[in-house]
XYZ file of C-alpha atoms in Angstrom:
574
model
C -71.552 -39.801 -5.225
C -69.417 -37.506 -7.387
C -68.255 -35.380 -4.468
C -68.976 -37.465 -1.373
C -68.323 -40.956 -2.740
C -65.525 -43.422 -3.007
C -63.304 -41.265 -5.179
C -62.895 -38.900 -2.237
C -60.928 -41.643 -0.459
C -57.359 -41.368 -1.654
C -53.912 -42.620 -0.860
C -52.445 -39.343 0.368
C -48.747 -38.677 -0.015
C -47.296 -35.695 1.808
C -43.974 -34.278 0.749
C -41.250 -32.716 2.860
C -38.112 -31.662 1.042
C -35.100 -29.431 0.961
C -35.262 -26.210 -1.018
C -31.625 -26.292 -2.165
C -31.405 -29.507 -4.162
C -28.216 -30.126 -6.116
C -29.026 -29.350 -9.761
C -27.112 -32.359 -11.087
C -29.280 -34.708 -8.996
C -32.663 -33.220 -9.935
C -33.310 -35.475 -13.000
C -32.484 -38.560 -10.940
C -34.704 -37.414 -8.057
C -37.560 -36.798 -10.494
C -37.172 -40.337 -11.815
C -37.175 -41.761 -8.274
C -40.342 -39.811 -7.444
C -41.980 -41.035 -10.655
C -41.094 -44.654 -9.833
C -42.413 -44.182 -6.292
C -45.772 -42.886 -7.545
C -45.974 -45.661 -10.154
C -45.291 -48.366 -7.572
C -48.150 -47.113 -5.359
C -50.503 -46.900 -8.331
C -49.647 -50.460 -9.311
C -50.044 -51.857 -5.808
C -53.283 -49.996 -4.962
C -55.168 -49.321 -8.209
C -58.450 -48.566 -6.403
C -56.864 -45.864 -4.250
C -56.230 -42.778 -6.377
C -53.083 -40.983 -5.342
C -53.242 -37.472 -3.950
C -50.199 -35.350 -3.215
C -50.069 -32.807 -0.392
C -47.424 -30.216 -1.173
C -46.586 -26.731 0.137
C -45.121 -25.953 -3.315
C -42.010 -24.419 -1.815
C -39.084 -24.110 -4.203
C -36.926 -27.177 -4.501
C -38.274 -30.623 -3.654
C -41.873 -29.554 -2.982
C -42.239 -28.128 -6.488
C -40.358 -31.072 -7.973
C -42.822 -33.576 -6.492
C -45.772 -31.468 -7.685
C -44.336 -31.272 -11.210
C -44.006 -35.036 -11.378
C -47.552 -35.464 -10.038
C -48.967 -33.105 -12.673
C -47.086 -34.911 -15.457
C -48.597 -38.229 -14.268
C -52.118 -36.857 -13.888
C -52.032 -37.170 -10.096
C -54.095 -34.472 -8.359
C -52.477 -32.508 -5.590
C -53.608 -30.289 -2.742
C -51.590 -27.143 -2.099
C -51.125 -26.606 1.647
C -49.877 -23.097 2.372
C -48.431 -22.145 5.769
C -49.840 -18.624 5.479
C -51.711 -16.429 3.020
C -50.385 -16.468 -0.536
C -49.020 -12.877 -0.510
C -47.116 -13.561 2.717
C -45.865 -16.925 1.515
C -44.577 -15.492 -1.743
C -42.134 -13.320 0.218
C -40.087 -16.476 0.849
C -39.494 -17.130 -2.864
C -36.223 -15.397 -3.653
C -35.935 -16.641 -7.235
C -38.385 -15.083 -9.698
C -38.542 -18.283 -11.768
C -39.420 -20.321 -8.698
C -42.120 -17.813 -7.734
C -43.572 -18.049 -11.210
C -43.517 -21.844 -11.031
C -45.239 -21.660 -7.651
C -48.052 -19.593 -9.136
C -48.406 -21.879 -12.139
C -48.535 -24.999 -9.964
C -50.942 -23.370 -7.513
C -53.327 -22.718 -10.388
C -53.297 -26.468 -11.157
C -53.980 -27.607 -7.595
C -57.165 -29.584 -6.978
C -57.721 -27.441 -3.889
C -55.795 -25.088 -1.643
C -55.640 -25.153 2.153
C -54.327 -22.056 3.918
C -53.404 -22.692 7.538
C -54.435 -20.052 10.107
C -51.933 -18.094 12.228
C -50.531 -20.053 15.157
C -51.739 -18.776 18.509
C -48.573 -17.929 20.459
C -50.442 -18.432 23.726
C -50.576 -22.174 23.024
C -46.781 -22.362 23.033
C -44.997 -22.875 26.336
C -41.937 -21.126 24.935
C -42.347 -17.968 22.843
C -40.804 -18.054 19.376
C -39.451 -14.794 18.006
C -39.924 -15.672 14.365
C -43.630 -16.348 13.915
C -43.016 -17.565 10.371
C -41.092 -20.513 11.792
C -44.177 -21.448 13.825
C -46.276 -21.334 10.671
C -43.851 -23.658 8.893
C -43.835 -25.970 11.917
C -47.616 -26.093 11.798
C -47.350 -26.842 8.087
C -45.064 -29.807 8.697
C -47.399 -31.164 11.377
C -50.429 -30.788 9.107
C -48.746 -32.516 6.152
C -47.606 -35.375 8.388
C -50.953 -35.813 10.143
C -52.913 -36.052 6.893
C -50.613 -38.312 4.874
C -50.629 -42.064 4.517
C -47.026 -41.873 3.349
C -44.510 -39.094 3.907
C -42.237 -38.644 0.891
C -38.957 -37.218 2.182
C -36.490 -35.715 -0.298
C -33.913 -35.412 2.419
C -30.188 -35.647 3.047
C -30.839 -37.882 6.081
C -29.335 -35.448 8.594
C -31.387 -34.683 11.708
C -31.016 -30.935 11.375
C -31.452 -28.436 14.181
C -34.050 -26.107 12.682
C -37.647 -26.363 13.858
C -39.876 -27.052 10.836
C -36.938 -28.184 8.728
C -37.160 -31.377 6.688
C -35.367 -33.399 9.360
C -37.761 -32.103 12.031
C -40.815 -33.010 9.926
C -39.511 -36.546 9.420
C -38.848 -36.802 13.153
C -42.358 -35.585 13.915
C -43.798 -38.158 11.507
C -41.977 -40.893 13.402
C -42.430 -39.682 16.980
C -45.315 -37.139 17.053
C -42.857 -34.645 18.538
C -41.597 -31.442 16.907
C -39.293 -29.835 19.387
C -40.209 -26.209 20.038
C -43.704 -26.456 18.570
C -46.812 -27.507 20.442
C -49.774 -28.077 18.158
C -51.561 -30.185 20.740
C -50.132 -29.948 24.291
C -51.256 -33.502 25.103
C -50.871 -35.554 21.917
C -52.705 -38.845 22.269
C -50.214 -40.808 20.199
C -47.101 -39.735 22.053
C -46.585 -43.029 23.921
C -48.546 -45.382 21.664
C -47.736 -47.243 18.491
C -48.521 -45.002 15.555
C -49.591 -46.331 12.167
C -49.190 -42.886 10.576
C -45.398 -43.043 10.495
C -44.590 -44.542 7.102
C -41.745 -42.740 5.300
C -40.382 -43.195 1.792
C -36.937 -41.644 1.734
C -35.174 -40.490 -1.416
C -31.676 -39.433 -0.453
C -30.468 -36.161 -1.925
C -27.572 -33.761 -1.574
C -27.890 -30.044 -0.851
C -26.385 -27.216 -2.852
C -24.323 -25.825 0.008
C -21.046 -26.324 1.801
C -20.895 -29.835 3.293
C -24.157 -30.616 1.544
C -23.455 -34.312 1.054
C -25.934 -36.806 2.594
C -25.575 -38.327 6.045
C -22.780 -40.844 6.422
C -23.856 -44.248 5.140
C -26.361 -42.809 2.655
C -25.822 -42.280 -1.061
C -27.580 -39.795 -3.362
C -30.701 -41.242 -5.046
C -30.774 -44.177 -2.635
C -34.395 -45.033 -1.753
C -35.831 -46.859 1.241
C -38.931 -47.313 3.408
C -38.930 -47.018 7.179
C -41.200 -46.401 10.157
C -40.705 -45.725 13.848
C -40.825 -49.460 14.578
C -37.719 -51.596 14.891
C -35.482 -48.578 15.403
C -36.481 -47.128 12.026
C -34.889 -50.066 10.206
C -34.816 -49.420 6.454
C -36.124 -51.709 3.758
C -36.742 -51.815 0.019
C -40.481 -52.415 0.372
C -43.428 -51.236 2.468
C -43.487 -53.108 5.814
C -46.041 -55.917 5.831
C -48.332 -54.396 8.485
C -48.653 -51.210 6.437
C -49.413 -53.203 3.296
C -52.330 -54.758 5.174
C -53.453 -51.315 6.310
C -53.496 -49.909 2.777
C -55.061 -53.062 1.363
C -57.941 -52.793 3.834
C -58.442 -49.176 2.897
C -58.578 -50.293 -0.725
C -61.077 -53.076 0.059
C -63.372 -50.537 1.706
C -63.333 -48.522 -1.511
C -63.976 -51.662 -3.587
C -66.866 -52.743 -1.381
C -68.429 -49.308 -1.595
C -68.051 -49.158 -5.378
C -69.577 -52.604 -5.880
C -72.446 -52.111 -3.403
C -73.608 -48.569 -3.973
C -77.282 -49.597 -4.105
C -76.898 -51.529 -0.848
C -75.285 -48.516 0.805
C -78.097 -46.299 -0.412
C -80.787 -48.644 0.934
C -79.105 -49.515 4.249
C -78.103 -46.089 5.511
C -79.414 -42.587 5.907
C -77.758 -39.221 6.203
C -76.986 -37.792 9.622
C -77.892 -34.428 8.114
C -81.537 -35.296 7.502
C -83.768 -32.574 8.940
C -80.755 -30.297 9.303
C -81.547 -26.592 9.665
C -80.906 -24.282 6.739
C -77.536 -23.103 7.996
C -74.142 -23.002 6.336
C -72.403 -26.350 6.773
C -68.824 -26.239 8.074
C -66.251 -27.349 5.526
C -65.786 -31.090 5.532
C -69.169 -31.828 7.154
C -70.892 -33.076 4.020
C -67.903 -35.202 3.089
C -67.877 -36.726 6.592
C -71.586 -37.463 6.272
C -71.026 -39.127 2.907
C -68.265 -41.294 4.347
C -70.516 -42.167 7.298
C -73.242 -43.347 4.929
C -70.788 -45.559 3.092
C -69.406 -47.123 6.274
C -72.824 -47.474 7.917
C -74.485 -49.043 4.869
C -71.693 -51.571 4.434
C -71.665 -52.359 8.177
C -75.389 -53.161 8.074
C -74.867 -55.344 4.994
C -72.032 -57.379 6.508
C -73.785 -57.601 9.868
C -76.644 -59.380 8.126
C -74.169 -61.680 6.391
C -72.509 -62.557 9.705
C -75.793 -63.154 11.524
C -77.118 -65.325 8.692
C -73.895 -67.332 8.748
C -74.042 -67.782 12.513
C -77.636 -68.979 12.336
C -76.817 -71.345 9.490
C -73.786 -72.839 11.244
C -75.601 -73.394 14.529
C -78.680 -74.817 12.800
C -76.448 -77.210 10.893
C -74.900 -78.252 14.220
C -78.355 -79.106 15.593
C -79.200 -81.123 12.490
C -75.884 -82.958 12.670
C -76.580 -83.923 16.263
C -80.093 -85.060 15.381
C -78.873 -87.194 12.456
C -76.179 -88.761 14.630
C -78.616 -89.622 17.419
C -81.216 -91.066 15.043
C -78.557 -93.098 13.247
C -77.068 -94.471 16.474
C -80.346 -95.206 18.300
C -82.384 -96.561 15.382
C -79.499 -98.221 13.543
C -80.309 -95.966 10.609
C -79.394 -96.573 6.979
C -75.958 -95.780 5.634
C -77.059 -92.692 3.752
C -77.514 -90.987 7.123
C -73.721 -91.022 7.470
C -73.555 -89.183 4.157
C -76.183 -86.773 5.424
C -74.076 -86.151 8.532
C -70.991 -85.497 6.418
C -73.005 -83.310 4.055
C -74.197 -81.144 6.925
C -70.673 -80.906 8.289
C -69.183 -79.810 4.973
C -72.053 -77.375 4.467
C -70.976 -75.742 7.730
C -67.373 -75.755 6.529
C -68.473 -74.097 3.274
C -70.296 -71.331 5.164
C -67.198 -70.790 7.276
C -64.854 -70.734 4.277
C -67.035 -68.313 2.303
C -67.468 -66.000 5.279
C -63.768 -66.141 6.138
C -62.557 -65.678 2.570
C -64.831 -62.698 2.027
C -64.030 -61.330 5.502
C -67.651 -60.719 6.467
C -66.909 -60.647 10.183
C -63.848 -58.404 9.937
C -65.576 -55.990 7.574
C -68.686 -55.761 9.715
C -66.618 -54.842 12.786
C -64.282 -52.441 10.997
C -67.013 -50.639 9.069
C -69.192 -50.289 12.163
C -66.273 -48.827 14.132
C -65.553 -46.428 11.268
C -69.187 -45.331 11.079
C -69.310 -44.582 14.799
C -66.052 -42.634 14.630
C -67.376 -40.584 11.717
C -70.598 -39.929 13.622
C -68.578 -38.367 16.451
C -66.410 -36.454 13.999
C -69.406 -34.965 12.184
C -71.182 -33.855 15.349
C -67.975 -32.406 16.753
C -67.436 -30.472 13.538
C -70.984 -29.093 13.486
C -71.055 -28.114 17.148
C -67.585 -26.538 17.235
C -66.217 -28.953 19.827
C -62.710 -29.042 18.359
C -60.612 -25.912 18.692
C -60.902 -24.068 15.407
C -57.117 -23.624 15.073
C -56.181 -27.163 16.020
C -55.064 -29.431 13.185
C -56.079 -32.599 15.035
C -59.516 -34.170 15.168
C -61.600 -37.094 16.429
C -59.311 -39.773 15.001
C -56.356 -38.755 17.172
C -57.148 -41.088 20.082
C -59.416 -43.581 18.295
C -58.236 -47.218 18.270
C -54.661 -46.251 19.125
C -54.341 -49.305 21.380
C -55.269 -51.692 18.584
C -53.278 -53.282 15.785
C -51.697 -51.278 12.958
C -54.084 -52.918 10.491
C -56.937 -50.917 12.037
C -55.146 -47.684 11.243
C -56.971 -47.483 7.917
C -60.069 -46.429 9.902
C -58.282 -43.348 11.180
C -56.975 -42.664 7.688
C -60.531 -42.444 6.335
C -61.403 -40.038 9.154
C -58.374 -37.933 8.200
C -59.763 -37.525 4.680
C -62.668 -35.483 6.018
C -60.620 -33.725 8.680
C -58.230 -32.371 6.078
C -61.044 -30.371 4.495
C -62.201 -28.824 7.766
C -61.432 -25.123 7.534
C -59.173 -23.964 10.350
C -59.680 -20.638 12.053
C -63.432 -20.550 11.420
C -66.085 -21.509 13.971
C -69.415 -23.056 12.862
C -72.700 -21.227 13.294
C -73.735 -21.250 16.974
C -77.201 -22.513 15.988
C -75.762 -25.910 15.096
C -75.094 -26.681 18.769
C -78.716 -27.203 19.946
C -79.478 -29.196 16.790
C -76.531 -31.530 17.453
C -77.666 -32.024 21.046
C -81.134 -33.086 19.913
C -79.912 -35.259 17.046
C -77.025 -36.915 18.834
C -78.169 -37.208 22.441
C -81.914 -36.931 21.866
C -84.647 -37.912 24.299
C -85.690 -41.307 25.597
C -89.341 -40.198 25.675
C -89.683 -39.433 21.962
C -87.331 -42.169 20.702
C -84.779 -39.765 19.252
C -81.006 -39.780 19.284
C -78.515 -42.233 20.719
C -80.096 -42.071 24.167
C -83.259 -43.774 22.927
C -81.225 -46.144 20.734
C -79.103 -47.498 23.599
C -82.113 -47.780 25.898
C -84.014 -49.724 23.263
C -81.071 -51.999 22.518
C -80.501 -52.771 26.188
C -84.123 -53.853 26.594
C -84.052 -55.967 23.411
C -80.839 -57.769 24.310
C -81.911 -58.341 27.904
C -85.172 -59.890 26.672
C -83.326 -62.093 24.173
C -80.838 -63.214 26.809
C -83.667 -64.160 29.201
C -85.243 -66.249 26.445
C -81.931 -68.004 25.897
C -81.625 -68.829 29.589
C -85.259 -69.973 29.747
C -84.811 -72.219 26.712
C -81.662 -73.743 28.182
C -83.365 -74.393 31.519
C -86.449 -75.928 29.885
C -84.428 -78.194 27.606
C -82.254 -79.309 30.505
C -85.187 -80.223 32.755
C -87.121 -81.876 29.942
C -84.060 -84.018 29.257
C -83.758 -84.884 32.940
C -87.472 -85.643 33.057
C -87.208 -88.042 30.133
C -84.248 -89.755 31.766
C -86.233 -90.226 34.980
C -89.195 -91.482 32.981
C -87.050 -94.097 31.273
C -85.537 -95.154 34.547
C -88.719 -95.350 36.640
C -91.357 -96.645 34.247
C -91.733 -99.910 32.406
C -94.826 -98.851 30.477
C -92.797 -98.030 27.395
C -93.229 -101.288 25.657
C -91.312 -100.982 22.352
C -87.691 -100.338 21.559
C -88.690 -97.661 19.034
C -90.515 -95.730 21.738
C -87.546 -95.962 24.075
C -85.153 -94.969 21.299
C -87.356 -91.991 20.388
C -87.202 -90.792 23.968
C -83.454 -91.355 24.045
C -83.077 -89.240 20.874
C -85.252 -86.532 22.385
C -83.271 -86.700 25.631
C -80.086 -86.109 23.643
C -81.459 -83.471 21.278
C -82.908 -81.156 23.920
C -79.615 -80.503 25.778
C -77.929 -80.248 22.375
C -80.339 -77.489 21.322
C -79.831 -75.709 24.624
C -76.045 -75.913 24.341
C -75.940 -74.718 20.749
C -78.389 -71.911 21.483
C -76.148 -70.839 24.368
C -73.104 -70.976 22.089
C -74.983 -68.830 19.561
C -75.754 -66.332 22.306
C -72.089 -66.332 23.328
C -70.980 -65.719 19.746
C -73.260 -62.708 19.559
C -71.913 -61.518 22.942
C -75.445 -60.849 24.142
C -74.530 -60.747 27.827
C -71.669 -58.306 27.260
C -73.787 -56.176 24.934
C -76.416 -55.728 27.648
C -73.730 -54.212 29.865
C -72.353 -52.044 27.069
C -75.749 -50.728 26.015
C -76.607 -50.073 29.647
C -73.349 -48.221 30.210
C -73.762 -46.057 27.108
C -77.390 -45.419 28.003
C -76.265 -44.079 31.369
C -73.555 -41.963 29.718
C -76.057 -40.368 27.341
C -78.590 -39.913 30.152
C -76.019 -38.035 32.198
C -75.024 -35.956 29.177
C -78.676 -35.052 28.618
C -79.055 -33.935 32.222
C -75.909 -31.831 32.075
C -76.744 -29.978 28.857
C -80.307 -29.350 30.076
C -79.216 -27.942 33.437
C -76.416 -25.758 32.066
C -77.295 -24.131 28.739
C -73.959 -22.291 28.510
C -72.508 -23.168 25.030
C -68.891 -23.655 26.166
C -70.001 -26.095 28.864
C -72.275 -27.948 26.451
C -69.398 -28.341 24.002
C -67.303 -29.767 26.815
C -70.037 -32.302 27.498
C -70.210 -33.231 23.806
C -66.440 -33.645 23.670
C -66.481 -35.971 26.683
C -69.436 -37.814 25.181
C -67.625 -38.344 21.894
C -64.516 -39.612 23.642
C -66.615 -42.041 25.700
C -68.415 -43.229 22.553
C -65.151 -43.843 20.709
C -63.601 -45.617 23.703
C -66.637 -47.862 23.935
C -66.526 -48.425 20.173
C -62.942 -49.626 20.489
C -63.936 -51.968 23.332
C -66.847 -53.278 21.251
C -64.546 -53.942 18.310
C -62.002 -55.776 20.450
C -64.698 -57.876 22.139
C -66.239 -59.030 18.869
C -62.887 -59.741 17.253
C -62.546 -62.480 19.866
C -65.700 -64.148 18.493
C -64.930 -64.739 14.821
C -67.138 -66.783 12.552
C -65.800 -70.345 12.814
C -66.873 -73.949 12.436
C -64.445 -75.596 14.842
C -67.105 -76.272 17.518
C -69.637 -77.960 15.254
């Protein structure tokens, strides 16, 4: 757990800042940064802070200095190799501070050269492209962007104003990291900015009109970037859910260990791509917790529906046999027992956690297999989370944030060993005949759910006709001589349809009918993928198939999550 466990999930703060801060404002800016870090630590004590800083002179180094003084680890993200980068440090003292801070970094990420062929418009200064890529990387892998900024838009690609704009809009004019960004037209939860206003040591270096030096505010792309003194409520929920995932994992480590297994079991003795083992560790945490909360939800559903049957039985017996008064207490006791199950499940968020953790696990599964098989372009800073759950609420953004944690450690510019590709195909797609991979899993699940759904329909039909039969018997025969016998049949006539109805409601809650369709659809998707990779063994084509397969799996995972969110654990129909 020391390297792949909960402590690897952090609250990541990226910094973008001016190099030419006004010296007289530096102590005040340092105090504002310190207060900002302290406020996050106080609000989210289970999410250790992590700073992402390029360590450029000025605000980048200032934020890193404050982080070091507070014991906050930081990752140095360099736009190019260290010798090249050092050419941009004109001041010898600042270069020395860069080297000293770099030596204290928890880790260092060096971004690869930008491929000019990916840009629709050639840029003469390739260093500017590297800095643009740096700004995109910092933004994409931060929960919060800390901007030490004068508030002016600026006209320089990769400048502080451009990085802030990219964080809000996913657009950096003149730079194309991904020619078809998935979040361009969708709501983006990765757009939270904490702005500390600063002046610049230059002519007309005062802040934007309406802003004052050392003024602080929060804003996002929503509501026309309206500023506020506190984190917007939706983003508080997002960070709180990320924190709850960490808390659940910490408190249930044995459960995680027993309920999940590594996706890297039986892996060949090949070098793992950077970030793969971390992704696998995160998958185990999400998968183990999803299994745990799934069992909680299913137990609760069974309990609630069983209590409903017993309530109906007590009511019918009491009404038909003129039962004793304590049966009313029994009825109320059963009702409040159902309420208690609902309250406990709702308070502890069993249903929400089961859905969220399962969606996270499936996203991490795709991300790991993509990483191993080289599906994602080696230079591209994006990854599997880019299009995952973008159509859903902001509060689900924490799932993508966990996926970003692993993506950040994926080494750019390096392709994985080619021998991983056939292993991924066998492990991920597998074969129906030998019960391996997701192909066999979806086929098996479709059969199981179809069989269960047929039993539900059969039970409902039998109960209905037995009830009708009893009604006809009571109407046509006079051989039932005693009131107790007639009342017993009346109770049975009422209980049987009740059981059928509650069983059908239980089936509806579990979405068995919809799951049959989903499992069938995914089974067909994996079957087609298997046929394609078998017929065309060319690696580039196979990677294309795996990419399409992963996108289909994540789309279906989002649909699954949305469908089950409409069936929360509740007691209102008892």
